[in-house]
Amino acid sequence: MKKDLLLGLCLLLAARGARAQNPFIMDQYSADPSARVFGDSVYVYPSHDIRGGNGKGRADWFCMEDYHAFSSADLRHWYDHGMIVSQDKVHWVDTASYSMWAPDCIFHNGKYYFYFPSRARNAGGFAVGVAVADKPYGPFIPQDQPIKDVHGIDPNVFIDKDGQAYLYWAQGKIYGARLKDNMVELASEPVVLGELPEKGLKEGPYMIQRNGIYYLTYPHVENKTERLEYAMGSQPLGPFKVSGVIMDEWPDGCWTNHQSIIQFKDQWYLFYHHDDLSPSFDKNRSVRVDSLFFNADGTIRKVAPTLRGVGLTGAEEMIQVDRYSAISAAGARISFLDSSDRFRGWKLTLEATDGWVRYNGVVFGEMSRGIAEIRAASPDGGAIGIRADAMDGPVIATAAVPAGGAWSNIAASVSPLKPGVHDLFIKSLKGKVEVDWIRFPRNGLTHTDQQARNPIIYADVPDMSIIRVGDTYYMSSTTMHMSPGVPIMRSKDLVNWDIVGYAYDRLDDVDELDLNNGKSAYGRGSWASSLRYHDGRFYVSTFSGTTGKTYIYTTQDIEKGPWKAVSFKPSLHDNSLFFDEDGKAYMLYGSGKIMLAELNDDLSGIREGTTPQMIIEDASSVAGPIGLRAEGSQLFRIDGKYYLFNITWPRGGMRTVTIHRADRLTGPYVGRVALQDKGVAQGGLINTPNGEWYAYLFRDFGAVGRVPYMVPVQWQDGWPVLGVDHRAPDTVALPISKGLDPGIVASDDFSRQKGAPAFPLVWQWNHNPDNSRWSLDQRPGYLRLTTGRVDTSLLLARNTLTQRTFGPGCSGVTAIDVSHMKEGDQAGLLLLQKKYGWVGVRVTGNKKYVVSVREGTTTDSVALTQRTVYLRADCDFRRRADKGCFYYSLDGKNWKPVGTALKMEYTLPHFMGYRFGLFNYATKTPGGYVDFDYFHIGEAFSSTEN
């Protein structure tokens, strides 16, 4: 019986849709929604409001330059397919007008026709164009010219039951005409639908038919702002009789509204817009949806706009209680979480014990442990209560909210509640309380209990490529100018990783990689890699702008090696190595323009007699106007389809994930935006043995570097849908991290057992080392670094031994015997990036000094009279402080600050997060040496606040 009940709840959710809260597009402005049912999904084609000015139209007026398509199979999870039409891709459009106003889309004879208005380049007035596609999300190909004799805005297409298509539009009045079967030409002269009100602006026609009645719906300014009205008739072109109001004017003065109406799974819905995300500027609007009902006589029942939207919400989801069904007259209000970033949404504030909200339609199943998780804050401490089904219904949870005003996730016990659909009443019990969301996890685990947190690795591990072999995951990453290079990491859970090897010891021997003749490879070396497993062998490809080559490494044992290398010219940028089902090897590569090259059977180069072909002309275009062109290609073949991941950076936006899909390797490819949140981007897909899918991506995180994120993935209509509500979540349903030590970073006492590797794999040299100038044997238990030449800069000195810093804070400590340094020598502990800093010892006038240096400038100097000195560097990455502080000690216990704090900064010339480094270099006479006793790394800061 329990199983049948839960199945019934799932079917109810599927039938009615769930949590389409208003507005339902929360990452951009959207208006004038044209909704259509294609197949088993709803597609919405809104106009795309942006802020004008600065060369983009008028700052005080409507400004639109492109269109996106959105779809949902349940009115609950909406997916942005990305840009489908842009004004700069339509020949006849005046691209200075930014007037891509309300559109529509229709399916006819196997094609999708997208209708859109804009000001024409030559005529100056508005015209209506058409773009055609094979899929509802594109790619849409605009026709060269607009539809002849159609001058106006807000096109709407209706196909009657006899197959005849009609086009409606507005220009002061509302017009209609028959369309030819080609859908791009009029079949009749336009007529004015003249039975409508004479007074006031009328626009935005949208036609539906129900039970033989034709409903012409439209916005109309009867007073000062638009309300939604309708007229009824017996023919598609009238005559019509004005019959009523669908939605009243906005009481807050928002000037416009615009509607479409569909029937989906036996329920009618009204799509419309409001200025929710821009209440002080009603030219930036957001689309909404609410249920619509007909009276018995065929008239339309007036719709009251709601924040709650339509459908049911699962109790385990984040219930956004600020999207309430009802609210108390006093003591409760909503406001933006962050007024500087309104796309983050709203919060509920309960200011007194009489404040409450109701949130209806929450589906509860069986819970193994009754827990409510509440994200809340209170300045002075407070409490809230949650009741079920009525204001005087049973109390199912109470929660005390700590004082201080900081947001926290609070766990509260839940009283037993019968599985089914319930309404929730949230009420203040004490003090002022702010609430972001509430959820009831089925397994009783809160988000912070047993879930991993992003970033998964709080250290510089960019450009990841991940595969799974059996129950083991392997990952390659980028370390550019470091040696050895292309680290290979292993994990059993996608969270806890350890380095098991490197693809190469030395990428190549050239001056830049060897730090010879004043040359270096900072920020270059080898870039993004591609890790593959094929026919029992492992493959890693990478490329280098330093050498102009592409490199491929192969092995049968990824954890022990050895790796066999081949290389060839040219350097294929951000290549993705791919073995197709026929066994042939290919590389996809490029920036913006994505190319496909077939490789020789031995992978030694591009196959002779073949020419690389372009498979995507501009992979960036789906994300909008280009800032950084699409790169970072990673290709996957899943269930017979090809999925290409890229990173791009739209102008004025953030790093963005795009996905292109095709039925064949060579295309054609259809693209969409997959994730646009926090700049989390570049990566690909991985699945678990249990069939769960994740996207592995990275995020620029300040001075610590580019840090890995794991983002959950669901599949919808054959597309991977990334994130939670299209956001990269802070927590993810994976095991918690056990820390980075010793898998990614580790302490080292420089003692080695016989036969042990020279260094733990956490260490890398800055550029290729001079192996004759370091030793672990000349003084066992110590690392000896001996100078071999004179250098003018620390950044040009060889044999700096490094490992990653990590967040949120870390410390590195070492002890050095400096008794054999020569005049002009400098040695110590480094925080390495272009804007570097170090603490160490300098020999000047045959005297030794503890010094602190920032980018070559000494900020402090203290005389040193003993042979051993202890050095420490602390890194504070908390809240992007990005501060480095340096200390020295004469006994390893009592620490003294030295110099000023280093303001760490991630710079593109080095293109790498900060690293700890041990170094020794000569400025006058080579041959001096220092002995490092140990290097200890840890999370703790000292008692001194840095």
mmCIF file of C-alpha atoms in Angstrom, residues 724-900:
data_model
loop_
_atom_site.group_PDB
_atom_site.id
_atom_site.type_symbol
_atom_site.label_atom_id
_atom_site.label_comp_id
_atom_site.label_asym_id
_atom_site.label_seq_id
_atom_site.Cartn_x
_atom_site.Cartn_y
_atom_site.Cartn_z
ATOM 1 C CA VAL A 724 20.152 22.892 -8.937
ATOM 2 C CA ASP A 725 17.676 25.361 -10.388
ATOM 3 C CA HIS A 726 20.434 26.101 -12.924
ATOM 4 C CA ARG A 727 22.849 27.110 -10.161
ATOM 5 C CA ALA A 728 26.115 25.563 -9.077
ATOM 6 C CA PRO A 729 25.205 24.468 -5.541
ATOM 7 C CA ASP A 730 27.352 25.015 -2.467
ATOM 8 C CA THR A 731 26.775 21.413 -1.404
ATOM 9 C CA VAL A 732 26.461 18.267 -3.457
ATOM 10 C CA ALA A 733 25.275 14.756 -2.593
ATOM 11 C CA LEU A 734 28.739 13.198 -2.457
ATOM 12 C CA PRO A 735 30.854 12.071 0.505
ATOM 13 C CA ILE A 736 32.434 14.781 2.623
ATOM 14 C CA SER A 737 36.044 15.739 2.037
ATOM 15 C CA LYS A 738 38.707 14.215 4.254
ATOM 16 C CA GLY A 739 41.066 17.081 3.466
ATOM 17 C CA LEU A 740 43.815 17.627 0.904
ATOM 18 C CA ASP A 741 46.692 16.294 3.007
ATOM 19 C CA PRO A 742 48.356 13.990 1.942
ATOM 20 C CA GLY A 743 46.626 13.490 -1.442
ATOM 21 C CA ILE A 744 47.122 16.964 -2.938
ATOM 22 C CA VAL A 745 49.524 18.610 -0.464
ATOM 23 C CA ALA A 746 51.807 17.045 2.149
ATOM 24 C CA SER A 747 54.530 17.732 4.659
ATOM 25 C CA ASP A 748 58.004 16.341 3.949
ATOM 26 C CA ASP A 749 60.977 15.722 6.259
ATOM 27 C CA PHE A 750 63.207 14.880 3.263
ATOM 28 C CA SER A 751 64.135 11.487 4.714
ATOM 29 C CA ARG A 752 63.972 8.679 2.162
ATOM 30 C CA GLN A 753 63.914 4.920 2.467
ATOM 31 C CA LYS A 754 66.045 2.958 0.058
ATOM 32 C CA GLY A 755 64.310 2.619 -3.296
ATOM 33 C CA ALA A 756 61.749 5.329 -2.515
ATOM 34 C CA PRO A 757 60.987 8.030 -5.091
ATOM 35 C CA ALA A 758 63.017 11.195 -4.771
ATOM 36 C CA PHE A 759 59.965 13.293 -3.920
ATOM 37 C CA PRO A 760 56.346 12.722 -2.938
ATOM 38 C CA LEU A 761 54.098 13.478 -5.905
ATOM 39 C CA VAL A 762 52.771 16.678 -4.332
ATOM 40 C CA TRP A 763 56.048 18.394 -5.247
ATOM 41 C CA GLN A 764 56.803 19.980 -8.622
ATOM 42 C CA TRP A 765 59.749 22.001 -9.793
ATOM 43 C CA ASN A 766 59.225 25.506 -11.145
ATOM 44 C CA HIS A 767 60.212 24.781 -14.775
ATOM 45 C CA ASN A 768 62.616 21.963 -15.629
ATOM 46 C CA PRO A 769 65.152 21.380 -12.847
ATOM 47 C CA ASP A 770 68.921 21.190 -13.082
ATOM 48 C CA ASN A 771 69.256 17.748 -11.515
ATOM 49 C CA SER A 772 72.938 18.247 -10.782
ATOM 50 C CA ARG A 773 72.181 21.049 -8.353
ATOM 51 C CA TRP A 774 69.877 19.391 -5.831
ATOM 52 C CA SER A 775 70.424 16.424 -3.563
ATOM 53 C CA LEU A 776 68.767 14.348 -0.866
ATOM 54 C CA ASP A 777 71.912 12.211 -0.390
ATOM 55 C CA GLN A 778 74.721 14.665 0.332
ATOM 56 C CA ARG A 779 73.191 15.273 3.743
ATOM 57 C CA PRO A 780 70.598 12.583 4.423
ATOM 58 C CA GLY A 781 67.354 13.924 5.831
ATOM 59 C CA TYR A 782 67.852 17.310 4.173
ATOM 60 C CA LEU A 783 67.133 18.840 0.790
ATOM 61 C CA ARG A 784 70.276 20.550 -0.463
ATOM 62 C CA LEU A 785 69.919 23.245 -3.099
ATOM 63 C CA THR A 786 73.212 24.417 -4.626
ATOM 64 C CA THR A 787 73.489 27.448 -6.879
ATOM 65 C CA GLY A 788 74.953 26.761 -10.318
ATOM 66 C CA ARG A 789 74.892 30.161 -11.922
ATOM 67 C CA VAL A 790 74.194 33.823 -11.272
ATOM 68 C CA ASP A 791 70.601 35.023 -11.774
ATOM 69 C CA THR A 792 69.121 38.494 -11.812
ATOM 70 C CA SER A 793 65.684 37.504 -10.555
ATOM 71 C CA LEU A 794 64.133 34.857 -8.370
ATOM 72 C CA LEU A 795 61.642 34.127 -11.161
ATOM 73 C CA LEU A 796 64.532 33.165 -13.462
ATOM 74 C CA ALA A 797 66.326 30.998 -10.899
ATOM 75 C CA ARG A 798 66.269 27.228 -11.390
ATOM 76 C CA ASN A 799 65.410 24.527 -8.859
ATOM 77 C CA THR A 800 62.592 26.182 -6.942
ATOM 78 C CA LEU A 801 60.644 23.285 -5.448
ATOM 79 C CA THR A 802 56.900 23.981 -5.115
ATOM 80 C CA GLN A 803 53.556 22.650 -4.000
ATOM 81 C CA ARG A 804 50.080 24.146 -3.903
ATOM 82 C CA THR A 805 48.674 26.520 -1.348
ATOM 83 C CA PHE A 806 45.088 25.758 -0.358
ATOM 84 C CA GLY A 807 42.052 27.412 1.175
ATOM 85 C CA PRO A 808 40.480 28.745 3.160
ATOM 86 C CA GLY A 809 43.798 29.216 4.941
ATOM 87 C CA CYS A 810 47.129 27.423 5.103
ATOM 88 C CA SER A 811 50.603 27.699 6.546
ATOM 89 C CA GLY A 812 53.952 26.498 5.287
ATOM 90 C CA VAL A 813 56.919 26.146 7.640
ATOM 91 C CA THR A 814 60.538 25.221 6.955
ATOM 92 C CA ALA A 815 63.930 25.223 8.683
ATOM 93 C CA ILE A 816 67.116 26.077 6.753
ATOM 94 C CA ASP A 817 70.788 25.666 7.508
ATOM 95 C CA VAL A 818 72.285 28.764 5.829
ATOM 96 C CA SER A 819 75.902 28.325 6.959
ATOM 97 C CA HIS A 820 77.216 27.641 3.432
ATOM 98 C CA MET A 821 75.647 30.565 1.583
ATOM 99 C CA LYS A 822 77.924 32.868 -0.407
ATOM 100 C CA GLU A 823 77.962 36.614 -0.830
ATOM 101 C CA GLY A 824 74.820 37.759 -2.703
ATOM 102 C CA ASP A 825 72.987 34.459 -2.201
ATOM 103 C CA GLN A 826 69.290 34.524 -1.373
ATOM 104 C CA ALA A 827 67.354 31.517 -0.052
ATOM 105 C CA GLY A 828 64.069 30.922 1.708
ATOM 106 C CA LEU A 829 60.346 30.240 1.578
ATOM 107 C CA LEU A 830 58.386 31.697 -1.302
ATOM 108 C CA LEU A 831 54.766 32.434 -2.189
ATOM 109 C CA LEU A 832 55.048 32.096 -5.950
ATOM 110 C CA GLN A 833 53.102 34.058 -8.546
ATOM 111 C CA LYS A 834 53.995 37.080 -10.654
ATOM 112 C CA LYS A 835 53.310 39.269 -7.611
ATOM 113 C CA TYR A 836 55.435 37.091 -5.346
ATOM 114 C CA GLY A 837 56.708 37.490 -1.833
ATOM 115 C CA TRP A 838 59.216 35.592 0.296
ATOM 116 C CA VAL A 839 60.896 35.382 3.634
ATOM 117 C CA GLY A 840 64.444 34.116 3.831
ATOM 118 C CA VAL A 841 68.103 34.890 4.217
ATOM 119 C CA ARG A 842 70.305 37.199 2.155
ATOM 120 C CA VAL A 843 74.083 37.464 2.433
ATOM 121 C CA THR A 844 75.334 41.046 2.151
ATOM 122 C CA GLY A 845 78.858 42.154 3.106
ATOM 123 C CA ASN A 846 79.531 38.610 4.351
ATOM 124 C CA LYS A 847 76.732 39.056 6.901
ATOM 125 C CA LYS A 848 73.436 37.252 6.914
ATOM 126 C CA TYR A 849 70.057 38.909 7.260
ATOM 127 C CA VAL A 850 66.515 37.637 7.550
ATOM 128 C CA VAL A 851 64.664 39.580 4.891
ATOM 129 C CA SER A 852 61.131 39.953 3.611
ATOM 130 C CA VAL A 853 60.779 40.672 -0.109
ATOM 131 C CA ARG A 854 57.811 41.706 -2.275
ATOM 132 C CA GLU A 855 58.359 41.433 -6.054
ATOM 133 C CA GLY A 856 62.078 42.119 -5.650
ATOM 134 C CA THR A 857 61.712 44.939 -3.115
ATOM 135 C CA THR A 858 62.952 44.362 0.428
ATOM 136 C CA THR A 859 60.399 45.394 3.035
ATOM 137 C CA ASP A 860 62.262 44.304 6.175
ATOM 138 C CA SER A 861 65.736 43.137 7.221
ATOM 139 C CA VAL A 862 66.930 41.637 10.521
ATOM 140 C CA ALA A 863 70.492 40.557 11.282
ATOM 141 C CA LEU A 864 70.996 36.788 11.668
ATOM 142 C CA THR A 865 73.894 35.386 13.682
ATOM 143 C CA GLN A 866 73.066 31.654 13.819
ATOM 144 C CA ARG A 867 73.302 28.936 11.192
ATOM 145 C CA THR A 868 69.679 27.708 11.291
ATOM 146 C CA VAL A 869 66.583 29.840 10.857
ATOM 147 C CA TYR A 870 62.906 28.873 10.818
ATOM 148 C CA LEU A 871 60.576 30.450 8.270
ATOM 149 C CA ARG A 872 56.824 30.511 7.933
ATOM 150 C CA ALA A 873 54.372 31.808 5.327
ATOM 151 C CA ASP A 874 50.636 32.031 6.038
ATOM 152 C CA CYS A 875 47.968 32.378 3.370
ATOM 153 C CA ASP A 876 44.510 33.720 4.127
ATOM 154 C CA PHE A 877 42.013 33.085 1.334
ATOM 155 C CA ARG A 878 38.959 33.526 3.554
ATOM 156 C CA ARG A 879 36.333 35.777 1.956
ATOM 157 C CA ARG A 880 38.841 36.486 -0.813
ATOM 158 C CA ALA A 881 41.203 38.237 1.603
ATOM 159 C CA ASP A 882 44.111 36.837 -0.483
ATOM 160 C CA LYS A 883 46.705 37.945 2.057
ATOM 161 C CA GLY A 884 50.119 36.437 2.684
ATOM 162 C CA CYS A 885 52.084 37.046 5.889
ATOM 163 C CA PHE A 886 55.648 36.051 6.724
ATOM 164 C CA TYR A 887 57.395 35.107 9.975
ATOM 165 C CA TYR A 888 60.769 33.937 11.200
ATOM 166 C CA SER A 889 61.893 32.198 14.366
ATOM 167 C CA LEU A 890 65.247 31.418 15.950
ATOM 168 C CA ASP A 891 63.974 28.360 17.826
ATOM 169 C CA GLY A 892 60.960 27.145 15.819
ATOM 170 C CA LYS A 893 58.587 28.104 18.638
ATOM 171 C CA ASN A 894 58.508 31.851 19.053
ATOM 172 C CA TRP A 895 57.524 33.521 15.801
ATOM 173 C CA LYS A 896 58.125 37.138 14.822
ATOM 174 C CA PRO A 897 56.379 38.830 11.889
ATOM 175 C CA VAL A 898 58.692 40.220 9.254
ATOM 176 C CA GLY A 899 57.848 42.736 6.539
ATOM 177 C CA THR A 900 54.426 43.840 5.360
#
